[in-house]
CSV table of C-alpha atoms in Angstrom, one decimal:
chain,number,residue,atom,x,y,z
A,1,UNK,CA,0.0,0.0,0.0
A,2,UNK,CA,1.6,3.3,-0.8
A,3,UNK,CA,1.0,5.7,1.8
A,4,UNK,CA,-0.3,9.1,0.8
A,5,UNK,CA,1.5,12.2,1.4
A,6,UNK,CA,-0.3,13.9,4.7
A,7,UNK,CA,0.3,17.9,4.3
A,8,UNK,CA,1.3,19.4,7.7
A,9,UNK,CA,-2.6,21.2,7.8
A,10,UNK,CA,-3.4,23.3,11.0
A,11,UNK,CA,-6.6,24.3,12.2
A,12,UNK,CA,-7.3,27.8,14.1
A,13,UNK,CA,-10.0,26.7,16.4
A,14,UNK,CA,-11.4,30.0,17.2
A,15,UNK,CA,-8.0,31.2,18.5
A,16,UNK,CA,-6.1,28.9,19.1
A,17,UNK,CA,-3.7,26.8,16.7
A,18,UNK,CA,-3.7,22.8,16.2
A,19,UNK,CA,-1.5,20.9,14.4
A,20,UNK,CA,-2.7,17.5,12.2
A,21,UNK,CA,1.3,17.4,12.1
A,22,UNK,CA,0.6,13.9,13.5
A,23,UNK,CA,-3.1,12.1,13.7
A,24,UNK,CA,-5.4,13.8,16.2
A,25,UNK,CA,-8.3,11.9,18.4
A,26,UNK,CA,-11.6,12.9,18.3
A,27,UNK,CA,-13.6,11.1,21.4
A,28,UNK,CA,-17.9,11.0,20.7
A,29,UNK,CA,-19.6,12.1,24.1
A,30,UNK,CA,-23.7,11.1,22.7
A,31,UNK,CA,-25.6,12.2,25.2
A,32,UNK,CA,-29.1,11.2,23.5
A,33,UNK,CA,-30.7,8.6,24.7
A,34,UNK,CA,-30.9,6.0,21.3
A,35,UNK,CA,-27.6,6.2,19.9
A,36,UNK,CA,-26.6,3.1,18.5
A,37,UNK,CA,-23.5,2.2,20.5
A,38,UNK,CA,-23.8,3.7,24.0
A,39,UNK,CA,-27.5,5.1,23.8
A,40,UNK,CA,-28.5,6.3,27.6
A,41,UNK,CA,-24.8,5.3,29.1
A,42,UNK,CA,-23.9,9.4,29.1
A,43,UNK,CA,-27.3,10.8,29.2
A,44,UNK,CA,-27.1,12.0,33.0
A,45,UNK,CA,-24.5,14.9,33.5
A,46,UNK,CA,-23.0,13.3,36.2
A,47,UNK,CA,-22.0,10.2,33.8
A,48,UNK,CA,-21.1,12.1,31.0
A,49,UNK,CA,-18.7,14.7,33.3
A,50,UNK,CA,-16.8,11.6,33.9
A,51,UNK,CA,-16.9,10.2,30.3
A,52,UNK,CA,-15.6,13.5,29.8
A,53,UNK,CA,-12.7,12.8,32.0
A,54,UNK,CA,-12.0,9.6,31.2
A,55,UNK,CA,-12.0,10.6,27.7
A,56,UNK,CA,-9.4,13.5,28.0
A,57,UNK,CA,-7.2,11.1,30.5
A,58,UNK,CA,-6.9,9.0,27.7
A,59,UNK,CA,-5.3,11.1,25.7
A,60,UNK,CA,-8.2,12.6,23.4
A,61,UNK,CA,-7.2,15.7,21.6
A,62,UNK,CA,-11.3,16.8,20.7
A,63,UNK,CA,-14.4,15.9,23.0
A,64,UNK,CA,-17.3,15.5,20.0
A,65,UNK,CA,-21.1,16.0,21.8
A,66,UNK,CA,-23.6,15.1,20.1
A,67,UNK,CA,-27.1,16.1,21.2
A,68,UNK,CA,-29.2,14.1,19.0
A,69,UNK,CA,-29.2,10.8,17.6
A,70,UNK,CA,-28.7,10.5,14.0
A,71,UNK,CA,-28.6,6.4,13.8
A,72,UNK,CA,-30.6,5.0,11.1
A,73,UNK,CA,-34.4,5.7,11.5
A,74,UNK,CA,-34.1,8.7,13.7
A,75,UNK,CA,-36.3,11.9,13.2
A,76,UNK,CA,-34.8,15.6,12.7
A,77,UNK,CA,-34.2,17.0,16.5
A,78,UNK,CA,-35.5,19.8,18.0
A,79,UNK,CA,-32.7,22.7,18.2
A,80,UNK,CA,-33.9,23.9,21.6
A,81,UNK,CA,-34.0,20.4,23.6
A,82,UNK,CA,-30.1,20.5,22.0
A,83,UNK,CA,-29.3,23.7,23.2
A,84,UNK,CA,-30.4,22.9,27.0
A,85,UNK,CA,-28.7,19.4,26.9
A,86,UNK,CA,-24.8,21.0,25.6
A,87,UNK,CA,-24.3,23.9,27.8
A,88,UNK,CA,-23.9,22.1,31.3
A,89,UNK,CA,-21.2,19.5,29.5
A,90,UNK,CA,-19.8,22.6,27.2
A,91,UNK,CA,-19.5,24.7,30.5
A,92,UNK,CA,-17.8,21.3,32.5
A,93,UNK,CA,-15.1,21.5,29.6
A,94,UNK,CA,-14.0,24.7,29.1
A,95,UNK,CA,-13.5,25.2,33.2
A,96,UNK,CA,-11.9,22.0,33.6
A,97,UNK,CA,-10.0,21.5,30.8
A,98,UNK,CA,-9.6,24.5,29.3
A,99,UNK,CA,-6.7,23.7,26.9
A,100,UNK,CA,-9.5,20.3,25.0
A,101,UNK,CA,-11.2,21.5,22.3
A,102,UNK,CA,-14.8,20.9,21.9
A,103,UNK,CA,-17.2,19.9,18.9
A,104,UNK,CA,-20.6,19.9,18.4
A,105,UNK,CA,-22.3,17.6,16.4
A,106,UNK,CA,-25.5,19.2,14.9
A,107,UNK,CA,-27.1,20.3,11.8
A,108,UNK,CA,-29.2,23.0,13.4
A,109,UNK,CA,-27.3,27.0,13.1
A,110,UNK,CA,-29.4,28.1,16.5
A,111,UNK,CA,-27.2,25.2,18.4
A,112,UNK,CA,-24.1,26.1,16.5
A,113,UNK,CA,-24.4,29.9,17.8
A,114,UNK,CA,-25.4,28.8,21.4
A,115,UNK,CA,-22.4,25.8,21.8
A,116,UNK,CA,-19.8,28.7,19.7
A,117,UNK,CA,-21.1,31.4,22.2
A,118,UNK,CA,-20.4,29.1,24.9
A,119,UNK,CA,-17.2,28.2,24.3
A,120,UNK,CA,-17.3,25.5,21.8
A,121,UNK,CA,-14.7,25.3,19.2
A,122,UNK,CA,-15.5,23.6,16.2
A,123,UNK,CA,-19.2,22.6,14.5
A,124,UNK,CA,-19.6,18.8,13.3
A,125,UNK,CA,-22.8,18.9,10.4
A,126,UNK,CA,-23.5,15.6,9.2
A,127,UNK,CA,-25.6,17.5,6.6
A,128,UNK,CA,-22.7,19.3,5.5
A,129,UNK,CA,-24.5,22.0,5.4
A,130,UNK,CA,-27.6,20.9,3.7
A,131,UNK,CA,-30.2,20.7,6.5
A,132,UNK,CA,-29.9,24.3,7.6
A,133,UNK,CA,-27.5,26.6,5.3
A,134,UNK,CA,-27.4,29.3,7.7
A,135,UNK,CA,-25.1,27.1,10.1
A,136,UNK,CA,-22.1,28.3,7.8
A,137,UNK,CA,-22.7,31.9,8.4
A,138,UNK,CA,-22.9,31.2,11.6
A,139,UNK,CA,-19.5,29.4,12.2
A,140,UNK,CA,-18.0,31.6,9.9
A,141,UNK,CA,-19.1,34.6,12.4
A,142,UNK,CA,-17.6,32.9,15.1
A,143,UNK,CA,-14.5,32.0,12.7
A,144,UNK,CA,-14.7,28.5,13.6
A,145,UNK,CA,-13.9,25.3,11.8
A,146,UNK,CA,-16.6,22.9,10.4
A,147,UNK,CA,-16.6,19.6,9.5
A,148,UNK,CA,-18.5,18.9,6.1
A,149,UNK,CA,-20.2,15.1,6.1
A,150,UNK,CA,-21.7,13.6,3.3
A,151,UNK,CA,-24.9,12.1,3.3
A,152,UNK,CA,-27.8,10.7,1.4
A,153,UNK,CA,-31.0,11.9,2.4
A,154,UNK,CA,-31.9,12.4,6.1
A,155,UNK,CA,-31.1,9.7,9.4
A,156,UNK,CA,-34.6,9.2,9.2
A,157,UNK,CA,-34.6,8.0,5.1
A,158,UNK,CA,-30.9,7.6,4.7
A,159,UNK,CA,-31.0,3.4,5.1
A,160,UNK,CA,-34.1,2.9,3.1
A,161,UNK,CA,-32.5,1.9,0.1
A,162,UNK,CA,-29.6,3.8,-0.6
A,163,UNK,CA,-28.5,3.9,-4.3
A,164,UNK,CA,-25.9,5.5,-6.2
A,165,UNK,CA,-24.5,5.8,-9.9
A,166,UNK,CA,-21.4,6.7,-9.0
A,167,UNK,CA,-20.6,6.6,-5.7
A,168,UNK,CA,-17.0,8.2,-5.3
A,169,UNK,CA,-17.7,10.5,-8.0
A,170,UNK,CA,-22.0,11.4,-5.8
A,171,UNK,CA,-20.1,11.5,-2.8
A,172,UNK,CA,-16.8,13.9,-3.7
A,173,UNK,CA,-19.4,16.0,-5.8
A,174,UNK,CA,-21.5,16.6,-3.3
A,175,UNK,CA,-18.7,17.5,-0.6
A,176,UNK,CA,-16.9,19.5,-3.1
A,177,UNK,CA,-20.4,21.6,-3.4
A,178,UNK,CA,-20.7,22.4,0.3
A,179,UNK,CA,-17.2,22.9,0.5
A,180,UNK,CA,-17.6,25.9,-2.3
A,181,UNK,CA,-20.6,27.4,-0.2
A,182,UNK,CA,-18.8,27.2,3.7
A,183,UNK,CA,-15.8,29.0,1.5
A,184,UNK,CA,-18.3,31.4,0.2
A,185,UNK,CA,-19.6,31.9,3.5
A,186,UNK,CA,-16.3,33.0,4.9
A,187,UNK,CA,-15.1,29.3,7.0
A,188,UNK,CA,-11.4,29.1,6.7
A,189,UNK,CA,-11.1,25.5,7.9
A,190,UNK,CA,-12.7,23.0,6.4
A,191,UNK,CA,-12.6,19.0,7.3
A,192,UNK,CA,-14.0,16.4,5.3
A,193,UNK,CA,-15.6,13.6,5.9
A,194,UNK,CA,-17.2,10.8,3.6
A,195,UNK,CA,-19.8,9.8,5.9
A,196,UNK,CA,-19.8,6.1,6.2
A,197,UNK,CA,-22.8,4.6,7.2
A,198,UNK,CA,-25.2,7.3,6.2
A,199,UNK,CA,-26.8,6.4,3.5
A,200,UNK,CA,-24.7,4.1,2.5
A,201,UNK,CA,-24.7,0.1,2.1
A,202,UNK,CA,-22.6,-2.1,3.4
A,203,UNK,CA,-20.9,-2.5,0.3
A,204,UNK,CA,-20.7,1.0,-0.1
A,205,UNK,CA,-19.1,1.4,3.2
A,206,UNK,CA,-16.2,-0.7,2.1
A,207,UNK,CA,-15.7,0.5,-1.6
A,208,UNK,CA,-15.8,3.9,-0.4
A,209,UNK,CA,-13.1,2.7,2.3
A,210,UNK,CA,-11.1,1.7,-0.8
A,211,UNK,CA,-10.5,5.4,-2.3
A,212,UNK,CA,-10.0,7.5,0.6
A,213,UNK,CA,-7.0,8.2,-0.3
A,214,UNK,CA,-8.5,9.9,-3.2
A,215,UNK,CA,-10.0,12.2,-1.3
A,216,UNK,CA,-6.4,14.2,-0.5
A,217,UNK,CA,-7.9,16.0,-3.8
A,218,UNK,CA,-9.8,18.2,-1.5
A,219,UNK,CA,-6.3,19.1,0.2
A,220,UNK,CA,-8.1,19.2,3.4
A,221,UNK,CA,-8.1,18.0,6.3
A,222,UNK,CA,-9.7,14.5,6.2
A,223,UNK,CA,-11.8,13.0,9.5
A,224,UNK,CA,-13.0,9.3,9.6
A,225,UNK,CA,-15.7,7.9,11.4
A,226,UNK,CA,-16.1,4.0,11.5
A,227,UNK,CA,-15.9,3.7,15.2
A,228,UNK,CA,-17.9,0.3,16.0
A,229,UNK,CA,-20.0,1.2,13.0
A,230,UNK,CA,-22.7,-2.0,11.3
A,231,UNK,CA,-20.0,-2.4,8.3
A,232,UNK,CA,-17.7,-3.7,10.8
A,233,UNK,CA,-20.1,-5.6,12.7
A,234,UNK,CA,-22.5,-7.1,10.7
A,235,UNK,CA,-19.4,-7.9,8.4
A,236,UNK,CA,-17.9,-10.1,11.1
A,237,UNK,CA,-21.5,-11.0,12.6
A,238,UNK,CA,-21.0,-10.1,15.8
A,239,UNK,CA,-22.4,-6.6,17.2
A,240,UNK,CA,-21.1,-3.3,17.8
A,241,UNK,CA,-20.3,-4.3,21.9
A,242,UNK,CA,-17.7,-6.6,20.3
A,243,UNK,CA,-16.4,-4.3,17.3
A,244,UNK,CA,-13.2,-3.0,18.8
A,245,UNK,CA,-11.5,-5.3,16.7
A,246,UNK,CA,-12.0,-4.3,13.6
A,247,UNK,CA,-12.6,-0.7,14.6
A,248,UNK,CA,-8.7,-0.8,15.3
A,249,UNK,CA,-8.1,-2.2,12.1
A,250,UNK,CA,-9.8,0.1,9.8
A,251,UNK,CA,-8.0,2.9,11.9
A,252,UNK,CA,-4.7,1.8,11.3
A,253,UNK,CA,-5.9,1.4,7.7
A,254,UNK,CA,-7.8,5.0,7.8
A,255,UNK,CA,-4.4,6.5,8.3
A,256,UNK,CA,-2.7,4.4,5.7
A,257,UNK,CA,-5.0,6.2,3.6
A,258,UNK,CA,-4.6,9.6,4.9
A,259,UNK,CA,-7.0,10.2,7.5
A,260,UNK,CA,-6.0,13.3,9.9
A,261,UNK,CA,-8.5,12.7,12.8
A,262,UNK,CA,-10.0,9.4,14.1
A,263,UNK,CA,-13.4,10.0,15.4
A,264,UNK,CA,-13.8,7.2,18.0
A,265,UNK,CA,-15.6,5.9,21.2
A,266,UNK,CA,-12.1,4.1,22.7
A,267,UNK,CA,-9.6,6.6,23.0
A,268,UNK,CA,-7.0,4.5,24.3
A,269,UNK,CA,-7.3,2.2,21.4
A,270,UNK,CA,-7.4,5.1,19.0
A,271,UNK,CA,-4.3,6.4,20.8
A,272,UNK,CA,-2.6,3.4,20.5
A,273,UNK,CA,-2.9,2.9,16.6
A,274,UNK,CA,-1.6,5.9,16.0
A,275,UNK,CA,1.7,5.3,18.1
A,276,UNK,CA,2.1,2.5,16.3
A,277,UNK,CA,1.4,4.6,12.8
A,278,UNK,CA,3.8,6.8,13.9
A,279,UNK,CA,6.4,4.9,14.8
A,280,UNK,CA,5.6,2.6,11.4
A,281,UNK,CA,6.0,6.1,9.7
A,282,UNK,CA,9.1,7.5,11.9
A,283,UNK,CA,6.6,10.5,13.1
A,284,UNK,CA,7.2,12.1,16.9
A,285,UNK,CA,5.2,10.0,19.4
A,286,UNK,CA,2.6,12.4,21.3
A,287,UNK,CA,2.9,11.8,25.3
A,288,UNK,CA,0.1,13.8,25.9
C-alpha cells in the first residue's frame, strides 16, 4: 500500500492553533438517549462529566457531543432540547479543561451559535451543510472550523434503500459543493468527511473505504468515522459491543489512507494505533 502524502494542515479553532502534524483523536460524548452504540450510558451529567474525563485522561485531543441521535431511522431533532442538553457538558469543559477543544455535532445554526457562544470550538454537520444553510454563516461569524459530512438523504430515510451511480464520483461532488458554499460563507477550515454509514450500504461502506486516499484531492483535512459502525459488525456477525477489533483495524488502515483525525468511542485504542502509525512512519510520538 503506498501511503499518501499527509500535508502538515493546522486548524485555528477560534484562536487557538492545532497541528494534524501527526493524527489527532476525536472522542464521541452522545448524550441522546438511542444512539446506536452507548444510547443512555452518558445521558445524565454526572455520567457524561466523567466520560468527559475519562476521555481526556486517555489522551483525546477533541471531546465531539452530540445532542441528537442520527442512527438510522431517527427523526430531525428539535434545536432547543439540543441547546439545554450541551451547555452544562460545554461549560464542564472549558473550566476544567480549558486547553481540550470541543465539537458539536448538529445540523441546526441556533445550536451552533449557542455551543460557539459558549465556548465550543469547532461545529460537526453531518448534513454538510444541507439541512440548515445558515449554520455556515454562523461558524463563519464565530471564525470556527466545520466539518462537512456527506450524506444521502436524512437519518430518518438515509438506510431505506440507498442507491448511487457513481458513488466516489455522488459522494466527492457533493462534498466538493458544500465545500464551495462554507468557503463562500467566509469558513477558513474545512474537514472532510465521507460519511460512512449514512446512507450508504454495506458495500458501499467498504468500496468507499477503498478510495479515501483519493479524497487528498480536496487538500483538506480528512476525518473518519467507523468507530464500532454495522459495516464492521454485521461484516464479522457479531455486534457493535464486540467491534473493537476491527474498529482498530480500519483505523490503522484510515491512516494508511490519509485520515488526519480518528473519530472514536475508545480513546486509548485510538491512541494506541496511532503510536504504532507513527512509529511505522518515523513521526514524533505524542505523550500527551
Amino acid at each position: 500500500m503506498n501511503t499518501p502524502s499527509i500535508p502538515p494542515f493546522t486548524l485555528c479553532m477560534r484562536g487557538q492553533i492545532l497541528s494534524l502534524e501527526t493524527p489527532k483523536i476525536m472522542g464521541i460524548l452522545n448524550i441522546t438517549k438511542d444512539s446506536f452504540y452507548d444510547g443512555g450510558l452518558f445521558h445524565e451529567l454526572d455520567s457524561a462529566f466523567q466520560q468527559v474525563e475519562h476521555m481526556i485522561g486517555e489522551g483525546a485531543d477533541i471531546i465531539d457531543i452530540g445532542a441528537t441521535s442520527t442512527r438510522s431511522g431517527s427523526p430531525i431533532s428539535n434545536p432547543d432540547d439540543e441547546i439545554k442538553a450541551l451547555l452544562p457538558i460545554i461549560n464542564f469543559i472549558t473550566k476544567n479543561h480549558p486547553q481540550k477543544y470541543i465539537s458539536i455535532d448538529t445540523y441546526h445554526h441556533s445550536v451552533a451559535e449557542a455551543a460557539l457562544e459558549s465556548g465550543a470550538h469547532l461545529i460537526n454537520d453531518i448534513s454538510g451543510g444541507l439541512y440548515d444553510p445558515k449554520i455556515f454563516e454562523t461558524t463563519a461569524q464565530y471564525k470556527a472550523p466545520i466539518i462537512l459530512m456527506h450524506i444521502q438523504g436524512t437519518p430518518e430515510t438515509m438506510q431505506v434503500q440507498p442507491n448511487y451511480k457513481n458513488l466516489i464520483q455522488e459522494v466527492m461532488l457533493q462534498l466538493a459543493q458544500q465545500t464551495e458554499k462554507a468557503i463562500e460563507a467566509g469558513i477558513q477550515d474545512i474537514i472532510i468527511d465521507p460519511g460512512f454509514g449514512f446512507g450508504k450500504t454495506i458495500t458501499h461502506n467498504f468500496s468507499l473505504f477503498q478510495q479515501l486516499e483519493n479524497f487528498s484531492i480536496f487538500k483538506r483535512p480528512l476525518l473518519v468515522g467507523i468507530s464500532r459502525k454495522s459495516m464492521i459488525w454485521k461484516t464479522l456477525q457479531t455486534s457493535a459491543e464486540q467491534a473493537l477489533t476491527g474498529t482498530i483495524a480500519l483505523n490503522m488502515l484510515a491512516l494508511e489512507k490519509g485520515a488526519h483525525i480518528l473519530r472514536v468511542h475508545d480513546v486509548k485504542a485510538a491512541k494506541e494505533t496511532i503510536a504504532i502509525y507513527n512509529a511505522l512512519h518515523q513521526r514524533p510520538i505524542s505523550t500527551n
